[in-house]
């Protein structure tokens, strides 16, 4: 559990969307050591959103380079800027969910501050959500999008990860691992409780939690090189992604899987019981067989000093019953099959 | 660390309760499950218990397991109450731990224990809106239904747990009813079960209604230890949760019309906990706090607890063991399965034709017939009469 400091300290007040003719945007920017890129980034975002009501929430994981301090200083110029400094907590996904928890807008958006995400796509995402889509994604794999000048191995890893992740998300999504997207605030609130903010891929978590029928829009994104700072993509991040994928696959398919196991278990028990029920059916359907079987059982039990619970009826026919004589005691496992005839002649071992 | 300490204290309580029950010895119903005797309940849990029947302290093992499960289930109650104030949560925990039903049943090896725990799990799923897989709920339901017949009384809770999970109505019907069908099929293939149910039903039908109502009232009091019963019933009746009320009504009706064993009181306890939770959540006044709940329930339990009759089966078994070479024992008069549990060797009902191949005869009722065999047999105990070959 980390410490979250919020600048400024404001009461949590929901903006009344009815007062505005256009949706209110809350843009969450998770940062770690982005002090160099942040001022340019905020300026570019402010430029594309100048006609809109918006707030920006910078969620910084207590960067050693003082990103949170830079962001705080920029508030003088950008009053719509808020800063969340998290101490003792790390992780992009959890930074985004913490930012969403502080957000007051009708539309929530996420993008990186390192210059790789083109801010000019942001208004298109807002329009898409405003027009009825639940989520709008800036996609590197939609027509017109690209991963830029990635190294081949990184491109391949991204493709593989994307292909695996597509099994979890609504149809039509091409880039479920994008870090640049917008979501309707109410839709997010409905799924917030089921989201586990692990690793880097918060969009994947969101898409996996949405109903399969959710409306998803995509805008092409030309992925750009970093303007400053260093990449956080390392082996640990990749391992966290694999873990997240496995967890979400299990969450998605275990429901169906467990249902089939349940049905299979019931079917197995029924399959075991039906032949026995058939073998015993004369006992229930024919009163004379029932009375003769009971007489044979009681006669044998009385002669042998057995309790009726020590005679388990296996099959019933018109002349005899087959029973398992079982003796109960600790460590005792004595049982034998006997045929008891209704004419009360001496019993004999069951036929094979 | 604090939680671990609490778990250890609770475990100490469970061990104490199990030890207390072990002093009474194995009861006839407990012997049925420990020896996996094929009636009246379905086979799942008794089969597992029967696998351990060769263990020297089998009954102690299962007493500890059952008592631990029942006592440590208080953590479910704690989690169930997470939306309440701290003092209300403590009151609910006190309600569970200090109830007469728990104090008197923890440590017994009766199937009413896992049945009551299953009811608590379902109520926890419903109240806490836990996101279990529907198939998982179905598997648990199938398992419990194949453990104890009375569990069918909780079908409304299963339905509600599935409904809250957003399961399609057709799937809900399938998951709720398929295990019930499996149970009916099992009972139909076990004539012993059917005969046992019919026999108990006959005994119950013969009972006077005033006796049944008094019996039920006493069990209602015992279930929660007076105050929890009252507060729980009050909360349940105020609650808008019809599946809980329906299931509690089914359990009550079952207790009313059946043979009414005292251990059935445990089946009502989870509903009283849910009722109290509902009342606390609605901020109803007055509701008791933890101190009042604990004090009243424990005092009530101390007031009603009576020494339980101990079966002479264990003492007779020890006596016969000292004789040595006892391979077959016959018992004259009524006897329960605890005799099969306690005695070594083959246990039979008394039949004069088997006397030549029997080593000992136990008379639980007067057996003057043995006097005619006095030349070959001698008594080694007189309460009950125990005869051994000279």
XYZ file of C-alpha atoms in Angstrom:
742
model
C 0.000 0.000 0.000
C 1.598 3.312 -1.039
C 1.034 6.878 -0.069
C -0.849 9.033 -2.534
C -0.380 12.758 -2.388
C -2.736 14.796 -4.502
C -2.061 18.340 -5.611
C -4.213 20.298 -5.197
C -6.298 18.779 -2.426
C -9.786 19.246 -3.736
C -13.090 17.766 -2.657
C -14.272 15.013 -4.939
C -16.962 16.769 -6.935
C -18.490 15.361 -10.073
C -18.790 17.919 -12.774
C -22.365 18.204 -13.874
C -22.149 17.060 -17.467
C -25.545 18.558 -18.161
C -24.023 22.045 -17.837
C -21.756 21.380 -20.803
C -22.676 20.809 -24.413
C -19.543 18.710 -25.017
C -18.271 15.804 -22.864
C -15.757 16.588 -20.125
C -12.453 14.789 -20.512
C -10.168 13.500 -17.798
C -6.769 12.600 -19.262
C -4.621 10.348 -17.114
C -0.878 10.486 -17.681
C 1.114 7.848 -15.783
C 4.739 8.928 -15.485
C 8.057 7.637 -14.254
C 11.205 9.642 -14.953
C 9.610 11.758 -17.683
C 10.721 15.160 -16.338
C 12.419 16.032 -19.598
C 9.528 15.161 -21.894
C 6.643 16.328 -19.725
C 6.573 20.104 -20.422
C 6.587 19.615 -24.207
C 4.016 16.892 -23.930
C 1.575 18.946 -21.831
C 1.947 21.878 -24.200
C 1.110 19.708 -27.204
C -1.948 18.214 -25.489
C -3.152 21.647 -24.379
C -2.828 22.706 -28.009
C -5.095 19.992 -29.404
C -7.675 20.272 -26.587
C -7.963 24.043 -26.474
C -11.653 23.984 -27.422
C -12.659 21.450 -24.814
C -13.339 21.188 -21.125
C -10.656 18.898 -19.792
C -8.446 18.068 -16.872
C -5.099 16.264 -16.862
C -4.106 14.063 -13.949
C -0.392 13.236 -13.875
C 0.101 10.120 -11.764
C 3.772 9.879 -10.918
C 5.406 6.975 -9.103
C 7.689 9.236 -7.079
C 10.180 9.592 -9.945
C 13.778 10.070 -8.858
C 14.117 12.800 -11.506
C 11.340 14.789 -9.839
C 8.724 14.477 -12.566
C 6.029 15.110 -9.955
C 7.753 18.396 -9.001
C 7.949 19.521 -12.627
C 4.268 18.697 -13.052
C 3.421 20.641 -9.912
C 5.305 23.667 -11.221
C 3.428 23.467 -14.531
C 0.118 23.924 -12.716
C 0.677 27.654 -12.694
C 0.476 27.656 -16.473
C -2.104 24.864 -16.790
C -4.712 25.206 -14.033
C -6.542 22.127 -15.298
C -3.507 20.059 -14.294
C -3.597 17.884 -11.174
C -0.717 15.820 -9.835
C -0.846 12.545 -7.936
C 2.479 11.550 -6.412
C 2.500 7.881 -5.370
C 5.072 6.804 -2.850
C 5.676 3.131 -2.237
C 3.602 2.106 -5.218
C 4.782 1.274 -8.753
C 3.106 0.068 -11.906
C 1.539 1.691 -14.922
C -1.805 -0.100 -14.670
C -2.280 0.772 -11.011
C -1.245 4.367 -11.751
C -3.977 4.555 -14.384
C -6.641 3.084 -12.091
C -5.617 5.448 -9.311
C -5.911 8.290 -11.794
C -9.332 7.062 -12.937
C -10.431 7.009 -9.300
C -9.556 10.722 -9.023
C -11.079 11.662 -12.366
C -14.162 13.823 -12.627
C -14.813 13.690 -16.350
C -17.437 11.929 -18.403
C -14.727 10.515 -20.641
C -11.524 9.022 -19.274
C -8.435 8.778 -21.458
C -4.908 7.464 -21.019
C -1.744 8.182 -22.962
C 2.003 8.210 -22.444
C 4.009 11.334 -21.757
C 7.111 10.196 -23.596
C 6.063 11.520 -27.004
C 5.362 8.111 -28.573
C 1.623 8.821 -28.675
C 0.510 11.504 -31.114
C -1.805 13.932 -29.228
C -3.640 14.795 -32.435
C -5.413 11.421 -32.203
C -6.917 12.368 -28.844
C -9.794 14.538 -30.154
C -10.790 11.713 -32.533
C -10.979 9.295 -29.602
C -13.129 11.752 -27.650
C -15.490 12.174 -30.589
C -15.758 8.390 -30.987
C -16.743 7.914 -27.333
C -19.031 10.909 -27.487
C -20.758 9.298 -30.487
C -21.619 6.172 -28.546
C -18.575 3.923 -28.437
C -17.744 2.531 -25.038
C -14.001 2.534 -25.751
C -11.954 4.259 -28.460
C -8.455 2.939 -29.046
C -5.502 4.544 -30.791
C -4.399 1.454 -32.679
C -1.003 0.731 -34.150
C -2.492 -2.092 -36.214
C -5.566 -0.404 -37.649
C -5.307 0.651 -41.332
C -3.135 3.758 -41.344
C -1.416 2.908 -38.081
C 2.146 1.691 -37.518
C 4.625 0.666 -34.869
C 7.197 3.104 -36.235
C 10.828 2.055 -36.396
C 10.707 -0.758 -33.882
C 13.354 -3.433 -33.989
C 12.131 -6.633 -35.643
C 12.172 -8.671 -32.415
C 10.093 -6.087 -30.621
C 7.644 -5.981 -33.509
C 7.329 -9.780 -33.393
C 6.837 -9.863 -29.632
C 4.142 -7.227 -29.926
C 2.387 -9.183 -32.686
C 2.421 -12.430 -30.736
C 1.209 -10.755 -27.582
C -1.537 -9.027 -29.535
C -2.680 -12.269 -31.175
C -2.937 -14.007 -27.799
C -4.749 -11.068 -26.263
C -7.318 -10.946 -29.085
C -8.917 -14.102 -27.629
C -10.030 -12.051 -24.639
C -11.472 -8.939 -26.207
C -14.598 -7.932 -28.161
C -14.505 -8.462 -31.923
C -13.075 -5.762 -34.120
C -10.211 -4.781 -31.814
C -6.816 -4.786 -33.522
C -4.616 -3.360 -30.766
C -5.716 -4.569 -27.311
C -2.302 -3.708 -25.875
C -2.354 -0.040 -26.784
C -1.518 2.399 -24.027
C -3.544 5.173 -25.664
C -7.307 4.945 -25.352
C -10.466 6.617 -24.087
C -13.391 5.093 -22.237
C -16.787 6.298 -21.155
C -16.578 7.056 -17.419
C -19.818 5.276 -16.510
C -18.755 2.172 -18.399
C -15.493 2.128 -16.497
C -17.239 2.538 -13.153
C -19.335 -0.543 -13.907
C -16.285 -2.738 -14.399
C -13.827 -1.035 -12.016
C -14.427 -3.606 -9.273
C -13.400 -6.506 -11.483
C -10.166 -4.985 -12.749
C -6.800 -6.034 -11.332
C -4.251 -3.330 -12.131
C -1.140 -5.416 -12.760
C 1.733 -4.702 -15.107
C 1.514 -2.358 -18.069
C -1.498 -3.451 -20.115
C -4.466 -1.746 -18.502
C -6.428 -1.613 -21.751
C -6.359 -5.393 -21.962
C -7.794 -5.608 -18.436
C -10.530 -3.124 -19.375
C -11.464 -4.875 -22.627
C -11.541 -8.295 -20.942
C -13.932 -6.944 -18.310
C -16.322 -5.365 -20.813
C -19.191 -7.374 -22.305
C -18.377 -8.914 -25.687
C -21.060 -6.719 -27.210
C -19.389 -3.471 -26.121
C -18.919 -0.936 -28.946
C -15.239 -0.375 -29.643
C -13.909 2.247 -32.027
C -10.343 2.487 -33.304
C -8.298 5.329 -34.757
C -4.977 4.686 -36.479
C -1.903 5.621 -34.476
C 1.540 6.154 -35.925
C 3.772 5.161 -33.053
C 6.596 7.708 -32.677
C 10.059 7.443 -31.183
C 10.535 8.590 -27.633
C 11.167 12.303 -27.303
C 13.169 11.778 -24.080
C 13.749 9.365 -21.233
C 14.250 5.584 -21.307
C 11.991 2.656 -22.130
C 10.564 0.727 -19.162
C 10.038 -2.433 -21.217
C 12.203 -5.124 -19.633
C 11.997 -8.851 -18.885
C 10.043 -8.212 -15.719
C 7.394 -6.287 -17.615
C 7.127 -9.027 -20.218
C 6.780 -11.666 -17.506
C 4.057 -9.606 -15.860
C 2.250 -9.446 -19.204
C 2.371 -13.219 -19.634
C 1.007 -13.642 -16.103
C -1.762 -11.154 -16.808
C -2.662 -12.944 -20.031
C -2.850 -16.324 -18.319
C -4.976 -14.901 -15.540
C -7.398 -13.237 -17.933
C -7.639 -16.330 -20.139
C -8.517 -18.375 -17.086
C -11.045 -15.754 -15.952
C -12.618 -15.652 -19.390
C -12.798 -19.345 -20.134
C -12.999 -20.890 -16.694
C -16.668 -20.034 -16.507
C -17.425 -22.154 -19.545
C -14.841 -24.771 -18.549
C -16.238 -25.187 -15.031
C -19.780 -25.435 -16.382
C -18.775 -28.289 -18.658
C -16.999 -30.039 -15.799
C -20.174 -29.735 -13.733
C -22.315 -31.198 -16.500
C -19.762 -33.962 -17.075
C -19.760 -34.816 -13.354
C -23.560 -35.020 -13.259
C -23.583 -37.095 -16.441
C -20.983 -39.473 -14.999
C -22.997 -40.043 -11.831
C -26.214 -40.503 -13.808
C -24.450 -42.955 -16.136
C -23.317 -44.951 -13.106
C -26.750 -44.952 -11.463
C -29.040 -45.615 -14.422
C -27.991 -49.272 -14.961
C -28.466 -49.883 -11.254
C -31.858 -48.214 -11.311
C -32.826 -50.437 -14.232
C -31.633 -53.554 -12.411
C -33.731 -52.643 -9.351
C -36.801 -51.457 -11.227
C -38.943 -54.580 -10.557
C -38.621 -53.769 -6.862
C -40.562 -50.565 -7.394
C -42.866 -51.538 -10.191
C -44.122 -54.910 -8.998
C -45.549 -55.270 -5.506
C -45.381 -59.083 -5.425
C -41.673 -59.096 -6.317
C -41.115 -56.421 -3.677
C -42.783 -58.482 -0.962
C -41.008 -61.702 -1.979
C -37.648 -59.946 -2.126
C -38.205 -58.466 1.306
C -39.146 -61.870 2.700
C -35.998 -63.444 1.228
C -33.849 -60.660 2.643
C -35.326 -60.830 6.114
C -35.137 -64.611 6.200
C -31.467 -64.614 5.312
C -30.709 -61.750 7.694
C -32.491 -63.493 10.577
C -30.717 -66.788 9.931
C -27.307 -65.159 9.760
C -27.848 -62.568 12.464
C -27.249 -59.749 10.017
C -28.641 -56.235 9.989
C -30.539 -55.319 6.828
C -27.988 -52.548 6.273
C -25.419 -55.280 5.714
C -27.285 -56.578 2.667
C -27.147 -54.307 -0.365
C -29.514 -55.292 -3.162
C -27.782 -55.354 -6.539
C -30.199 -56.914 -9.023
C -33.804 -58.085 -8.890
C -35.349 -60.773 -11.018
C -38.595 -62.753 -10.975
C -37.039 -65.629 -9.013
C -34.261 -64.177 -6.917
C -32.277 -61.155 -5.813
C -28.530 -60.681 -5.849
C -27.195 -58.987 -2.735
C -23.788 -57.871 -1.537
C -23.286 -59.075 2.026
C -21.001 -56.538 3.607
C -19.706 -56.602 7.170
C -18.987 -53.272 8.810
C -16.171 -52.787 11.231
C -12.977 -50.858 11.539
C -10.389 -52.196 9.145
C -12.833 -54.848 7.927
C -13.538 -55.100 4.227
C -15.445 -58.367 3.956
C -17.995 -58.539 1.200
C -19.435 -61.257 -0.981
C -22.175 -61.517 -3.552
C -25.018 -63.940 -2.893
C -28.141 -64.940 -4.754
C -31.190 -65.263 -2.513
C -34.066 -67.164 -4.040
C -37.647 -66.303 -3.177
C -38.337 -69.981 -2.368
C -35.912 -69.488 0.603
C -33.585 -72.281 -0.574
C -29.976 -71.927 0.630
C -28.211 -68.960 -0.946
C -25.354 -69.451 -3.369
C -22.660 -67.171 -4.763
C -23.778 -64.874 -7.553
C -23.325 -66.070 -11.111
C -20.552 -64.196 -12.960
C 0.465 -11.746 13.071
C -2.699 -10.753 14.889
C -4.747 -12.827 12.502
C -2.522 -15.867 12.985
C -2.894 -15.526 16.743
C -6.673 -15.412 16.377
C -6.609 -18.478 14.130
C -4.598 -20.335 16.742
C -6.975 -19.368 19.534
C -9.916 -20.492 17.430
C -8.153 -23.743 16.688
C -7.658 -24.232 20.403
C -11.395 -23.760 20.850
C -12.088 -26.314 18.118
C -9.750 -28.854 19.713
C -11.406 -28.328 23.090
C -14.862 -28.889 21.631
C -13.668 -31.993 19.744
C -12.113 -33.351 22.930
C -15.373 -32.810 24.790
C -17.341 -34.731 22.188
C -14.823 -37.562 22.159
C -15.525 -38.170 25.863
C -19.092 -39.128 24.971
C -17.859 -41.730 22.510
C -18.989 -42.532 19.007
C -22.742 -42.245 18.536
C -24.685 -44.574 16.291
C -25.135 -41.927 13.559
C -21.449 -41.058 13.698
C -20.574 -44.732 13.328
C -22.711 -44.888 10.176
C -20.547 -42.251 8.526
C -17.218 -43.405 9.921
C -17.855 -46.953 8.672
C -19.434 -45.827 5.396
C -22.687 -47.663 6.097
C -24.877 -47.362 3.049
C -27.859 -45.410 4.417
C -29.572 -43.024 4.690
C -27.323 -40.349 3.228
C -25.644 -40.305 -0.171
C -22.124 -41.670 -0.299
C -19.679 -38.856 -1.084
C -18.378 -37.760 2.322
C -19.007 -41.032 4.107
C -16.986 -42.824 1.433
C -14.054 -40.514 2.120
C -14.457 -41.010 5.861
C -14.698 -44.769 5.386
C -11.263 -44.787 3.760
C -9.790 -43.954 7.167
C -11.639 -46.590 9.200
C -8.473 -48.616 9.782
C -6.803 -45.642 11.489
C -6.493 -46.049 15.261
C -7.935 -42.611 16.095
C -10.261 -42.216 13.173
C -13.091 -40.630 15.159
C -10.716 -38.134 16.789
C -9.345 -37.152 13.388
C -12.778 -36.412 11.971
C -13.949 -34.674 15.123
C -11.016 -32.308 14.835
C -11.631 -31.756 11.122
C -15.332 -31.025 11.585
C -14.829 -28.868 14.668
C -12.050 -26.883 12.985
C -14.162 -26.282 9.881
C -17.110 -25.117 11.957
C -15.123 -22.827 14.237
C -12.810 -21.372 11.575
C -15.877 -20.681 9.414
C -16.158 -17.558 11.569
C -13.779 -15.963 9.045
C -16.521 -16.347 6.449
C -18.858 -14.551 8.833
C -16.204 -11.865 9.273
C -15.855 -11.419 5.533
C -19.615 -11.516 5.018
C -19.942 -8.630 7.477
C -17.305 -6.435 5.817
C -19.794 -3.695 4.975
C -20.818 -3.277 8.615
C -19.319 -1.286 11.458
C -16.594 -2.920 13.527
C -18.806 -3.581 16.574
C -21.489 -5.131 14.375
C -18.929 -7.415 12.739
C -17.752 -8.519 16.159
C -21.352 -9.174 17.210
C -21.857 -11.436 14.197
C -18.656 -13.318 14.933
C -19.741 -13.700 18.559
C -23.141 -14.900 17.333
C -21.513 -17.658 15.302
C -18.960 -18.767 17.881
C -21.123 -18.604 20.996
C -24.313 -20.119 19.565
C -25.567 -23.181 21.405
C -25.813 -25.145 18.162
C -22.127 -24.626 17.407
C -20.934 -25.212 20.960
C -22.926 -28.428 21.227
C -22.277 -29.763 17.714
C -18.676 -28.778 17.002
C -16.646 -31.925 17.371
C -19.440 -34.292 16.412
C -19.054 -36.310 13.249
C -22.510 -35.531 11.915
C -23.327 -34.593 8.331
C -25.324 -31.641 9.608
C -21.938 -29.890 10.053
C -20.878 -29.818 6.369
C -24.500 -29.134 5.420
C -24.657 -26.059 7.664
C -21.274 -24.895 6.372
C -22.541 -25.191 2.813
C -25.514 -22.998 3.730
C -23.109 -20.434 5.176
C -21.000 -20.476 1.999
C -24.090 -19.892 -0.137
C -25.265 -17.043 2.066
C -21.766 -15.552 1.860
C -21.847 -15.802 -1.944
C -25.223 -14.063 -2.019
C -24.533 -11.316 0.520
C -20.989 -10.517 -0.618
C -21.840 -10.937 -4.327
C -18.734 -13.056 -4.725
C -17.891 -13.818 -8.344
C -17.645 -17.597 -8.303
C -17.949 -19.483 -11.549
C -21.464 -20.885 -12.025
C -19.919 -24.262 -12.764
C -18.003 -24.054 -9.503
C -21.223 -23.334 -7.620
C -22.816 -26.266 -9.422
C -19.974 -28.622 -8.529
C -20.149 -27.590 -4.881
C -23.931 -28.056 -4.938
C -23.561 -31.505 -6.507
C -20.971 -32.442 -3.893
C -23.126 -31.381 -0.955
C -26.267 -32.947 -2.375
C -24.356 -36.222 -2.685
C -23.257 -35.848 0.942
C -26.450 -35.171 2.865
C -30.104 -35.455 1.942
C -31.117 -32.310 3.861
C -28.990 -30.135 1.611
C -31.812 -30.027 -0.951
C -33.466 -27.553 1.408
C -30.899 -24.984 0.245
C -31.921 -25.089 -3.416
C -33.415 -21.542 -3.200
C -30.017 -20.254 -2.031
C -28.263 -21.943 -4.957
C -30.787 -20.361 -7.323
C -30.205 -16.930 -5.839
C -26.401 -17.271 -5.899
C -26.602 -18.116 -9.596
C -29.060 -15.319 -10.317
C -26.764 -12.764 -8.736
C -23.945 -14.118 -10.859
C -25.984 -13.190 -13.924
C -26.457 -16.777 -15.053
C -28.994 -17.307 -17.825
C -32.335 -18.669 -16.478
C -31.974 -21.913 -18.445
C -28.504 -22.508 -17.017
C -29.804 -21.605 -13.575
C -32.543 -24.215 -13.828
C -30.054 -26.805 -15.064
C -27.464 -26.137 -12.371
C -30.053 -26.032 -9.572
C -32.147 -29.016 -10.584
C -29.657 -31.429 -12.152
C -28.014 -32.368 -8.826
C -31.445 -32.775 -7.256
C -32.330 -35.205 -10.037
C -29.047 -37.044 -9.421
C -29.940 -37.280 -5.736
C -33.406 -38.640 -6.481
C -31.857 -41.206 -8.794
C -29.409 -42.244 -6.087
C -32.145 -42.611 -3.467
C -34.135 -44.635 -5.961
C -31.191 -47.013 -6.432
C -30.646 -47.445 -2.716
C -33.612 -49.306 -1.222
C -32.020 -48.917 2.225
C -32.161 -45.158 1.928
C -35.763 -45.246 0.821
C -36.713 -47.637 3.595
C -34.914 -45.481 6.138
C -36.663 -42.316 4.926
C -40.019 -44.102 4.938
C -39.371 -45.479 8.401
C -38.386 -42.115 9.840
C -41.364 -40.562 8.131
C -43.644 -43.096 9.757
C -42.200 -42.402 13.191
C -42.572 -38.696 12.630
C -46.137 -39.020 11.409
C -47.043 -40.814 14.606
C -45.777 -37.953 16.764
C -48.223 -35.543 18.270
C -48.254 -32.044 16.715
C -47.911 -30.355 20.090
C -44.772 -32.400 20.696
C -43.436 -31.452 17.283
C -44.083 -27.764 17.824
C -42.447 -27.853 21.264
C -39.504 -29.726 19.788
C -39.139 -27.177 17.006
C -39.394 -24.292 19.442
C -36.678 -25.814 21.557
C -34.448 -26.289 18.513
C -35.100 -22.721 17.420
C -33.924 -21.522 20.835
C -30.936 -23.842 20.814
C -29.795 -22.910 17.340
C -28.643 -19.422 18.249
C -28.680 -19.642 22.012
C -31.800 -17.537 22.546
C -30.596 -14.051 21.612
C -29.102 -14.958 18.241
C -32.232 -16.953 17.409
C -34.449 -13.978 18.249
C -32.295 -11.329 16.554
C -31.663 -13.547 13.551
C -35.318 -14.384 13.052
C -36.240 -10.722 13.425
C -33.671 -9.710 10.817
C -34.619 -12.517 8.454
C -38.314 -11.638 8.503
C -37.494 -7.961 7.859
C -35.156 -8.904 5.051
C -36.383 -8.536 1.469
C -34.277 -11.528 0.468
C -36.947 -14.091 -0.341
C -34.563 -16.975 -1.166
C -33.115 -16.841 2.358
C -36.544 -16.671 3.919
C -37.790 -19.509 1.698
C -34.837 -21.735 2.454
C -35.083 -21.021 6.194
C -38.776 -21.845 6.007
C -38.034 -25.142 4.255
C -35.493 -26.053 6.925
C -37.962 -25.138 9.668
C -40.717 -27.155 8.006
C -38.368 -30.102 7.702
C -37.485 -29.910 11.394
C -41.158 -29.608 12.268
C -42.353 -32.626 10.316
C -39.333 -34.923 10.695
C -37.968 -36.874 13.585
C -36.453 -33.634 14.883
C -33.008 -34.620 16.079
C -31.461 -31.890 18.185
C -28.478 -31.559 15.872
C -30.778 -30.110 13.198
C -30.610 -26.862 15.182
C -27.269 -26.206 13.484
C -29.026 -25.911 10.111
C -30.810 -22.742 11.249
C -27.697 -20.958 12.503
C -26.439 -19.663 9.116
C -29.863 -18.126 8.473
C -29.826 -16.381 11.827
C -26.415 -14.957 10.990
C -27.753 -13.721 7.655
C -30.805 -12.275 9.406
C -28.673 -10.421 11.925
C -26.481 -9.121 9.108
C -29.538 -7.813 7.326
C -30.740 -6.031 10.474
C -27.337 -4.492 11.159
C -26.988 -3.383 7.543
C -30.378 -1.654 7.744
C -29.306 -0.047 11.018
C -32.284 -1.445 12.846
C -32.511 -0.757 16.581
C -32.196 -2.304 19.015
C -29.750 -5.019 18.015
C -27.410 -6.663 20.497
C -23.682 -6.017 20.631
C -20.970 -8.673 20.791
C -20.769 -8.749 24.591
C -24.502 -9.251 25.014
C -24.621 -11.860 22.256
C -21.714 -13.824 23.653
C -22.808 -13.654 27.286
C -26.441 -14.600 26.712
C -25.639 -17.402 24.263
C -22.982 -18.976 26.458
C -25.101 -18.718 29.601
C -28.031 -20.244 27.751
C -25.827 -23.089 26.547
C -24.542 -23.751 30.046
C -28.132 -23.745 31.269
C -29.349 -26.299 28.758
C -26.350 -28.577 28.462
C -26.910 -31.962 29.976
C -24.561 -34.927 30.402
C -24.957 -37.127 27.376
C -25.508 -40.851 27.911
C -22.362 -42.729 27.035
C -22.798 -45.963 25.145
C -21.331 -48.957 26.961
C -19.936 -50.159 23.615
C -16.406 -48.910 24.310
C -16.167 -50.350 27.828
C -17.527 -53.702 26.666
C -15.106 -53.695 23.723
C -12.182 -53.164 26.114
C -13.437 -55.957 28.328
C -13.660 -58.368 25.418
C -10.241 -57.346 24.163
C -8.808 -58.439 27.492
C -10.394 -61.850 26.967
C -8.555 -62.273 23.682
C -9.528 -64.427 20.653
C -12.964 -62.907 20.242
C -13.728 -63.263 16.543
C -17.500 -63.229 16.527
C -19.852 -61.370 18.871
C -23.623 -61.579 18.942
C -25.803 -58.884 20.467
C -29.230 -59.667 21.881
C -31.620 -56.709 22.073
C -31.567 -53.356 20.287
C -28.179 -51.938 19.377
C -26.796 -49.152 17.285
C -23.925 -49.011 14.840
C -21.573 -47.735 17.534
C -21.251 -51.382 18.610
C -19.972 -52.320 15.164
C -17.566 -49.428 15.467
C -16.258 -50.271 18.911
C -16.047 -54.056 18.745
C -13.318 -55.963 16.980
C -14.423 -58.867 14.837
C -17.729 -59.857 13.348
C -20.843 -58.437 15.039
C -24.179 -60.208 14.546
C -27.714 -60.104 15.913
C -28.425 -62.838 18.406
C -29.454 -66.077 16.718
C -29.380 -69.356 18.662
C -28.299 -71.213 15.526
C -25.027 -69.231 15.506
C -24.141 -69.806 19.179
C -21.769 -72.709 18.459
C -19.627 -70.411 16.258
C -19.777 -67.336 18.498
C -17.241 -66.280 21.082
C -19.184 -63.669 23.048
C -22.783 -62.579 23.571
C -23.814 -59.110 24.720
C -27.322 -58.605 26.077
C -28.472 -54.983 25.753
C -31.837 -56.146 26.984
C -32.500 -59.072 29.316
C -31.690 -62.360 27.549
C -32.948 -65.209 29.699
C -32.187 -67.550 26.767
C -28.492 -67.490 27.745
C -29.309 -69.060 31.114
C -30.004 -72.327 29.320
C -26.426 -72.215 28.006
C -24.878 -71.442 31.395
C -22.814 -74.641 31.411
C -20.780 -73.495 28.450
C -20.945 -69.749 28.992
C -20.107 -67.391 31.819
C -20.890 -63.718 32.455
C -18.025 -61.296 32.785
C -20.145 -58.183 33.183
C -23.702 -57.495 34.175
C -24.495 -54.002 32.848
C -24.939 -54.882 30.090
C -24.718 -58.651 30.435
C -21.669 -59.959 28.629
C -21.268 -63.705 28.155
C -18.143 -65.439 26.972
C -17.446 -69.071 26.284
C -15.879 -70.912 29.250
